[in-house]
């Protein structure tokens, strides 16, 4: 399993050394195929045979066939952003969004869940009964009981949400990575202790050298908006102007071209308002 589908190997220890960008499409495509097959079996289940185990628990198992492998991809994308991985995630995101958005809008599955709940809930323990109630509520909140045209629009909107929120996150990441502050006057770093493990000051000097700033004779210091660099400046540096400059850059992430999120925010808010209206709600759920 590790060799053939490393992203589907979700038991500990995780096989991160095999989880590379070139394996994402095959692994997730195969996981989607298995998940969809499991959902079809649930859709085809005769209502009179519906039980807690073959509906509610079967639905959870079907969802996890895709959710668990995708969580590894999503985690890797979050901690090791790279072009090939980002491209793979982008290519698969519509299919992943469609898979999960379709589940709570699936009338056939909802009907079987309801049948199981009506036939066997009284024999379940309190924890299982709560799980039943919460699952049915999730389906109803998502619009499972709405007419077909409304359900189709809600599912399409889920794909739009996924695309826009992914772009939003990428803008934040790219804007954060793009910022740097080069300090050439060491007096501006007064207050920054050298006693911190792996001295922040020395780390900033070496980082500047790697990026082509300063020299051994005339050092420069490079600071970024990454938390290990940002927080010591905010906490220790005496220079008010330096702290203010870096803080304002931190709070402005995603607000300037080419990584401006304002248009996306307006589009996301518009989609949320439309979704609320489709679900007969005053506010976005």
mmCIF file of C-alpha atoms in Angstrom:
data_model
loop_
_atom_site.group_PDB
_atom_site.id
_atom_site.type_symbol
_atom_site.label_atom_id
_atom_site.label_comp_id
_atom_site.label_asym_id
_atom_site.label_seq_id
_atom_site.Cartn_x
_atom_site.Cartn_y
_atom_site.Cartn_z
ATOM 1 C CA UNK A 1 0.000 0.000 0.000
ATOM 2 C CA UNK A 2 2.828 2.396 0.846
ATOM 3 C CA UNK A 3 4.589 1.754 -2.460
ATOM 4 C CA UNK A 4 1.485 1.771 -4.663
ATOM 5 C CA UNK A 5 -0.604 4.438 -2.939
ATOM 6 C CA UNK A 6 1.380 6.259 -0.250
ATOM 7 C CA UNK A 7 -1.317 8.878 0.339
ATOM 8 C CA UNK A 8 -3.761 6.102 1.147
ATOM 9 C CA UNK A 9 -1.474 4.715 3.824
ATOM 10 C CA UNK A 10 -2.994 6.704 6.691
ATOM 11 C CA UNK A 11 -1.887 4.442 9.530
ATOM 12 C CA UNK A 12 1.036 5.444 11.715
ATOM 13 C CA UNK A 13 3.846 5.799 10.972
ATOM 14 C CA UNK A 14 2.909 7.855 7.917
ATOM 15 C CA UNK A 15 5.040 7.223 4.836
ATOM 16 C CA UNK A 16 5.914 10.861 4.149
ATOM 17 C CA UNK A 17 9.061 9.931 2.235
ATOM 18 C CA UNK A 18 6.841 8.366 -0.456
ATOM 19 C CA UNK A 19 4.241 11.159 -0.466
ATOM 20 C CA UNK A 20 5.446 13.248 -3.392
ATOM 21 C CA UNK A 21 3.619 15.541 -5.789
ATOM 22 C CA UNK A 22 3.844 13.068 -8.662
ATOM 23 C CA UNK A 23 1.851 10.491 -6.623
ATOM 24 C CA UNK A 24 -1.048 12.790 -5.729
ATOM 25 C CA UNK A 25 -3.216 12.394 -8.836
ATOM 26 C CA UNK A 26 -3.108 8.594 -9.031
ATOM 27 C CA UNK A 27 -3.648 8.151 -5.291
ATOM 28 C CA UNK A 28 -6.517 10.598 -4.960
ATOM 29 C CA UNK A 29 -8.171 9.513 -8.201
ATOM 30 C CA UNK A 30 -8.149 5.927 -6.948
ATOM 31 C CA UNK A 31 -9.464 7.061 -3.548
ATOM 32 C CA UNK A 32 -12.283 8.972 -5.246
ATOM 33 C CA UNK A 33 -13.181 5.885 -7.257
ATOM 34 C CA UNK A 34 -13.406 3.789 -4.098
ATOM 35 C CA UNK A 35 -15.379 6.448 -2.268
ATOM 36 C CA UNK A 36 -17.900 6.870 -5.080
ATOM 37 C CA UNK A 37 -18.381 3.107 -5.314
ATOM 38 C CA UNK A 38 -19.106 2.964 -1.591
ATOM 39 C CA UNK A 39 -21.656 5.774 -1.919
ATOM 40 C CA UNK A 40 -23.357 3.987 -4.817
ATOM 41 C CA UNK A 41 -23.754 0.896 -2.664
ATOM 42 C CA UNK A 42 -25.440 3.032 -0.045
ATOM 43 C CA UNK A 43 -27.715 4.630 -2.651
ATOM 44 C CA UNK A 44 -28.773 1.182 -3.901
ATOM 45 C CA UNK A 45 -29.523 -0.192 -0.460
ATOM 46 C CA UNK A 46 -33.219 -1.157 -0.129
ATOM 47 C CA UNK A 47 -34.815 1.199 2.391
ATOM 48 C CA UNK A 48 -36.377 -1.661 4.313
ATOM 49 C CA UNK A 49 -32.878 -3.036 4.972
ATOM 50 C CA UNK A 50 -31.459 0.232 6.273
ATOM 51 C CA UNK A 51 -29.765 0.004 9.657
ATOM 52 C CA UNK A 52 -27.459 2.251 11.644
ATOM 53 C CA UNK A 53 -24.453 0.159 10.603
ATOM 54 C CA UNK A 54 -25.139 -0.065 6.854
ATOM 55 C CA UNK A 55 -26.150 3.612 6.474
ATOM 56 C CA UNK A 56 -24.659 5.976 9.042
ATOM 57 C CA UNK A 57 -21.480 4.021 9.675
ATOM 58 C CA UNK A 58 -21.197 3.042 6.015
ATOM 59 C CA UNK A 59 -21.445 6.726 5.047
ATOM 60 C CA UNK A 60 -18.664 7.600 7.462
ATOM 61 C CA UNK A 61 -16.468 4.846 6.033
ATOM 62 C CA UNK A 62 -17.159 5.992 2.457
ATOM 63 C CA UNK A 63 -16.271 9.578 3.320
ATOM 64 C CA UNK A 64 -13.048 8.560 5.022
ATOM 65 C CA UNK A 65 -11.898 6.663 1.940
ATOM 66 C CA UNK A 66 -11.372 10.089 0.377
ATOM 67 C CA UNK A 67 -11.041 12.370 3.405
ATOM 68 C CA UNK A 68 -8.083 10.573 4.984
ATOM 69 C CA UNK A 69 -5.836 10.515 1.878
ATOM 70 C CA UNK A 70 -6.807 14.078 0.971
ATOM 71 C CA UNK A 71 -5.961 15.257 4.495
ATOM 72 C CA UNK A 72 -2.386 14.100 3.899
ATOM 73 C CA UNK A 73 -2.247 15.995 0.608
ATOM 74 C CA UNK A 74 -3.758 19.083 2.217
ATOM 75 C CA UNK A 75 -1.328 18.939 5.142
ATOM 76 C CA UNK A 76 1.657 18.534 2.834
ATOM 77 C CA UNK A 77 0.444 21.470 0.752
ATOM 78 C CA UNK A 78 0.210 23.564 3.904
ATOM 79 C CA UNK A 79 3.700 22.857 5.208
ATOM 80 C CA UNK A 80 5.709 22.353 2.006
ATOM 81 C CA UNK A 81 4.307 24.620 -0.660
ATOM 82 C CA UNK A 82 5.938 23.910 -4.009
ATOM 83 C CA UNK A 83 4.831 24.433 -7.633
ATOM 84 C CA UNK A 84 4.237 20.786 -8.554
ATOM 85 C CA UNK A 85 2.255 20.066 -5.396
ATOM 86 C CA UNK A 86 0.228 23.250 -5.740
ATOM 87 C CA UNK A 87 -0.569 22.325 -9.344
ATOM 88 C CA UNK A 88 -1.670 18.819 -8.339
ATOM 89 C CA UNK A 89 -3.915 20.175 -5.595
ATOM 90 C CA UNK A 90 -5.431 22.716 -7.972
ATOM 91 C CA UNK A 91 -6.179 20.051 -10.563
ATOM 92 C CA UNK A 92 -7.916 17.762 -8.074
ATOM 93 C CA UNK A 93 -9.695 20.377 -5.966
ATOM 94 C CA UNK A 94 -12.841 20.519 -8.181
ATOM 95 C CA UNK A 95 -13.255 16.720 -7.967
ATOM 96 C CA UNK A 96 -12.675 16.682 -4.219
ATOM 97 C CA UNK A 97 -15.097 19.567 -3.661
ATOM 98 C CA UNK A 98 -17.720 17.928 -5.841
ATOM 99 C CA UNK A 99 -17.389 14.635 -3.967
ATOM 100 C CA UNK A 100 -17.943 16.102 -0.524
ATOM 101 C CA UNK A 101 -20.497 18.698 -1.618
ATOM 102 C CA UNK A 102 -22.643 16.016 -3.262
ATOM 103 C CA UNK A 103 -22.939 13.830 -0.161
ATOM 104 C CA UNK A 104 -25.261 15.988 1.997
ATOM 105 C CA UNK A 105 -27.272 16.926 -1.107
ATOM 106 C CA UNK A 106 -27.806 13.301 -2.150
ATOM 107 C CA UNK A 107 -31.524 12.632 -1.768
ATOM 108 C CA UNK A 108 -31.120 8.852 -2.075
ATOM 109 C CA UNK A 109 -28.606 8.699 0.757
ATOM 110 C CA UNK A 110 -30.669 11.082 2.892
ATOM 111 C CA UNK A 111 -33.735 8.892 2.397
ATOM 112 C CA UNK A 112 -31.873 5.801 3.579
ATOM 113 C CA UNK A 113 -30.476 7.606 6.578
ATOM 114 C CA UNK A 114 -33.966 8.709 7.505
ATOM 115 C CA UNK A 115 -35.272 5.167 7.072
ATOM 116 C CA UNK A 116 -32.569 3.783 9.341
ATOM 117 C CA UNK A 117 -33.201 6.490 11.932
ATOM 118 C CA UNK A 118 -36.947 5.822 11.981
ATOM 119 C CA UNK A 119 -36.519 2.063 12.258
ATOM 120 C CA UNK A 120 -33.743 1.666 14.796
ATOM 121 C CA UNK A 121 -32.815 4.760 16.784
ATOM 122 C CA UNK A 122 -34.496 3.722 19.998
ATOM 123 C CA UNK A 123 -32.119 0.783 20.452
ATOM 124 C CA UNK A 124 -28.991 2.918 20.101
ATOM 125 C CA UNK A 125 -26.991 4.338 22.979
ATOM 126 C CA UNK A 126 -26.955 8.079 23.655
ATOM 127 C CA UNK A 127 -23.763 8.715 21.709
ATOM 128 C CA UNK A 128 -25.029 6.936 18.600
ATOM 129 C CA UNK A 129 -28.411 8.680 18.798
ATOM 130 C CA UNK A 130 -26.672 12.036 18.896
ATOM 131 C CA UNK A 131 -24.585 11.028 15.895
ATOM 132 C CA UNK A 132 -27.771 10.126 14.012
ATOM 133 C CA UNK A 133 -29.446 13.418 14.879
ATOM 134 C CA UNK A 134 -26.418 15.510 14.015
ATOM 135 C CA UNK A 135 -25.888 13.716 10.701
ATOM 136 C CA UNK A 136 -29.501 14.213 9.645
ATOM 137 C CA UNK A 137 -29.273 17.851 10.674
ATOM 138 C CA UNK A 138 -26.142 18.275 8.550
ATOM 139 C CA UNK A 139 -28.030 16.937 5.521
ATOM 140 C CA UNK A 140 -31.018 19.179 6.169
ATOM 141 C CA UNK A 141 -28.820 22.232 6.786
ATOM 142 C CA UNK A 142 -27.007 21.534 3.524
ATOM 143 C CA UNK A 143 -30.279 21.439 1.560
ATOM 144 C CA UNK A 144 -30.926 17.728 1.077
ATOM 145 C CA UNK A 145 -34.655 18.323 1.292
ATOM 146 C CA UNK A 146 -34.653 21.113 -1.311
ATOM 147 C CA UNK A 147 -35.824 20.751 -4.891
ATOM 148 C CA UNK A 148 -33.395 19.422 -7.494
ATOM 149 C CA UNK A 149 -32.542 22.762 -9.117
ATOM 150 C CA UNK A 150 -31.643 24.255 -5.735
ATOM 151 C CA UNK A 151 -29.509 21.257 -4.819
ATOM 152 C CA UNK A 152 -27.663 21.471 -8.140
ATOM 153 C CA UNK A 153 -26.898 25.152 -7.558
ATOM 154 C CA UNK A 154 -25.739 24.486 -4.003
ATOM 155 C CA UNK A 155 -23.374 21.802 -5.235
ATOM 156 C CA UNK A 156 -21.984 24.076 -7.950
ATOM 157 C CA UNK A 157 -21.455 26.781 -5.371
ATOM 158 C CA UNK A 158 -19.373 24.407 -3.259
ATOM 159 C CA UNK A 159 -16.885 24.154 -6.119
ATOM 160 C CA UNK A 160 -16.776 27.942 -6.407
ATOM 161 C CA UNK A 161 -16.207 28.268 -2.677
ATOM 162 C CA UNK A 162 -13.358 25.764 -2.793
ATOM 163 C CA UNK A 163 -11.642 27.494 -5.701
ATOM 164 C CA UNK A 164 -11.928 30.985 -4.223
ATOM 165 C CA UNK A 165 -10.862 30.013 -0.721
ATOM 166 C CA UNK A 166 -7.880 28.105 -2.121
ATOM 167 C CA UNK A 167 -6.848 31.188 -4.110
ATOM 168 C CA UNK A 168 -7.334 33.287 -0.972
ATOM 169 C CA UNK A 169 -4.969 31.026 0.984
ATOM 170 C CA UNK A 170 -2.400 31.027 -1.814
ATOM 171 C CA UNK A 171 -2.460 34.829 -1.915
ATOM 172 C CA UNK A 172 -1.827 34.986 1.829
ATOM 173 C CA UNK A 173 1.038 32.502 1.552
ATOM 174 C CA UNK A 174 2.617 34.167 -1.482
ATOM 175 C CA UNK A 175 2.330 37.651 0.037
ATOM 176 C CA UNK A 176 3.884 36.398 3.274
ATOM 177 C CA UNK A 177 6.753 34.740 1.418
ATOM 178 C CA UNK A 178 7.361 37.800 -0.765
ATOM 179 C CA UNK A 179 8.071 40.190 2.099
ATOM 180 C CA UNK A 180 11.526 40.868 3.481
ATOM 181 C CA UNK A 181 13.016 43.628 5.574
ATOM 182 C CA UNK A 182 16.764 44.138 5.321
ATOM 183 C CA UNK A 183 18.360 45.894 8.289
ATOM 184 C CA UNK A 184 21.902 47.160 7.767
ATOM 185 C CA UNK A 185 22.311 49.127 10.982
ATOM 186 C CA UNK A 186 22.816 46.682 13.872
ATOM 187 C CA UNK A 187 21.839 49.410 16.346
ATOM 188 C CA UNK A 188 18.268 49.054 15.112
ATOM 189 C CA UNK A 189 18.248 45.538 16.570
ATOM 190 C CA UNK A 190 18.913 46.611 20.156
ATOM 191 C CA UNK A 191 16.866 44.502 22.530
ATOM 192 C CA UNK A 192 17.032 41.394 20.374
ATOM 193 C CA UNK A 193 18.799 38.883 22.636
ATOM 194 C CA UNK A 194 21.554 36.610 21.447
ATOM 195 C CA UNK A 195 20.678 34.069 24.124
ATOM 196 C CA UNK A 196 17.648 32.728 22.268
ATOM 197 C CA UNK A 197 18.416 29.218 20.994
ATOM 198 C CA UNK A 198 19.809 29.458 17.464
ATOM 199 C CA UNK A 199 20.201 33.222 17.945
ATOM 200 C CA UNK A 200 17.600 35.159 15.963
ATOM 201 C CA UNK A 201 20.156 37.868 15.194
ATOM 202 C CA UNK A 202 22.669 35.374 13.810
ATOM 203 C CA UNK A 203 19.937 33.575 11.886
ATOM 204 C CA UNK A 204 18.858 36.866 10.309
ATOM 205 C CA UNK A 205 22.483 37.618 9.346
ATOM 206 C CA UNK A 206 23.007 34.233 7.742
ATOM 207 C CA UNK A 207 19.662 34.465 5.960
ATOM 208 C CA UNK A 208 20.669 37.839 4.527
ATOM 209 C CA UNK A 209 23.961 36.390 3.299
ATOM 210 C CA UNK A 210 22.142 33.499 1.589
ATOM 211 C CA UNK A 211 19.934 36.021 -0.182
ATOM 212 C CA UNK A 212 22.884 38.151 -1.312
ATOM 213 C CA UNK A 213 22.641 40.955 1.256
ATOM 214 C CA UNK A 214 25.579 42.211 3.276
ATOM 215 C CA UNK A 215 28.913 40.499 3.798
ATOM 216 C CA UNK A 216 31.028 39.063 6.573
ATOM 217 C CA UNK A 217 32.708 42.450 6.991
ATOM 218 C CA UNK A 218 29.519 44.513 6.737
ATOM 219 C CA UNK A 219 26.637 42.272 7.832
ATOM 220 C CA UNK A 220 23.002 42.842 7.012
ATOM 221 C CA UNK A 221 20.017 41.207 8.695
ATOM 222 C CA UNK A 222 16.995 39.794 6.901
ATOM 223 C CA UNK A 223 13.590 39.559 8.586
ATOM 224 C CA UNK A 224 10.409 38.085 7.151
ATOM 225 C CA UNK A 225 6.774 37.679 8.155
ATOM 226 C CA UNK A 226 7.305 34.031 9.050
ATOM 227 C CA UNK A 227 6.470 33.647 12.737
ATOM 228 C CA UNK A 228 9.993 32.582 13.928
ATOM 229 C CA UNK A 229 11.331 35.799 12.392
ATOM 230 C CA UNK A 230 8.372 38.099 13.043
ATOM 231 C CA UNK A 231 7.631 37.387 16.708
ATOM 232 C CA UNK A 232 11.105 38.103 18.171
ATOM 233 C CA UNK A 233 11.125 41.482 16.434
ATOM 234 C CA UNK A 234 7.722 42.313 17.897
ATOM 235 C CA UNK A 235 8.683 41.084 21.353
ATOM 236 C CA UNK A 236 12.229 42.332 21.839
ATOM 237 C CA UNK A 237 13.367 45.034 19.405
ATOM 238 C CA UNK A 238 13.458 48.540 20.902
ATOM 239 C CA UNK A 239 13.209 50.397 17.591
ATOM 240 C CA UNK A 240 9.563 51.525 17.392
ATOM 241 C CA UNK A 241 9.766 52.396 13.713
ATOM 242 C CA UNK A 242 11.152 48.981 12.772
ATOM 243 C CA UNK A 243 8.513 47.156 14.779
ATOM 244 C CA UNK A 244 5.776 49.338 13.308
ATOM 245 C CA UNK A 245 6.972 48.767 9.726
ATOM 246 C CA UNK A 246 7.091 44.990 10.071
ATOM 247 C CA UNK A 247 3.814 44.861 12.006
ATOM 248 C CA UNK A 248 1.994 46.917 9.371
ATOM 249 C CA UNK A 249 3.355 44.628 6.653
ATOM 250 C CA UNK A 250 2.107 41.639 8.650
ATOM 251 C CA UNK A 251 -1.405 43.058 8.997
ATOM 252 C CA UNK A 252 -1.511 44.042 5.307
ATOM 253 C CA UNK A 253 -0.821 40.550 3.958
ATOM 254 C CA UNK A 254 -3.187 39.788 1.101
ATOM 255 C CA UNK A 255 -4.276 43.389 0.626
ATOM 256 C CA UNK A 256 -1.969 44.533 -2.201
ATOM 257 C CA UNK A 257 -1.376 43.437 -5.775
ATOM 258 C CA UNK A 258 -0.409 40.934 -7.020
ATOM 259 C CA UNK A 259 -1.856 39.135 -3.992
ATOM 260 C CA UNK A 260 -4.877 41.317 -3.268
ATOM 261 C CA UNK A 261 -7.704 39.334 -1.659
ATOM 262 C CA UNK A 262 -10.292 42.118 -1.550
ATOM 263 C CA UNK A 263 -12.053 41.113 -4.817
ATOM 264 C CA UNK A 264 -12.126 37.494 -3.604
ATOM 265 C CA UNK A 265 -13.628 38.532 -0.275
ATOM 266 C CA UNK A 266 -16.446 40.322 -2.095
ATOM 267 C CA UNK A 267 -17.080 37.284 -4.302
ATOM 268 C CA UNK A 268 -17.082 34.921 -1.312
ATOM 269 C CA UNK A 269 -19.500 37.156 0.600
ATOM 270 C CA UNK A 270 -21.777 37.270 -2.433
ATOM 271 C CA UNK A 271 -21.781 33.472 -2.658
ATOM 272 C CA UNK A 272 -22.517 33.211 1.055
ATOM 273 C CA UNK A 273 -25.483 35.545 0.714
ATOM 274 C CA UNK A 274 -26.814 33.490 -2.211
ATOM 275 C CA UNK A 275 -26.397 30.253 -0.272
ATOM 276 C CA UNK A 276 -28.225 31.681 2.734
ATOM 277 C CA UNK A 277 -31.123 32.723 0.500
ATOM 278 C CA UNK A 278 -31.296 29.286 -1.161
ATOM 279 C CA UNK A 279 -31.517 27.696 2.291
ATOM 280 C CA UNK A 280 -34.174 30.190 3.438
ATOM 281 C CA UNK A 281 -31.859 31.721 6.001
ATOM 282 C CA UNK A 282 -31.132 35.280 6.954
ATOM 283 C CA UNK A 283 -27.390 34.679 7.374
ATOM 284 C CA UNK A 284 -24.777 32.324 5.977
ATOM 285 C CA UNK A 285 -24.874 29.022 7.896
#
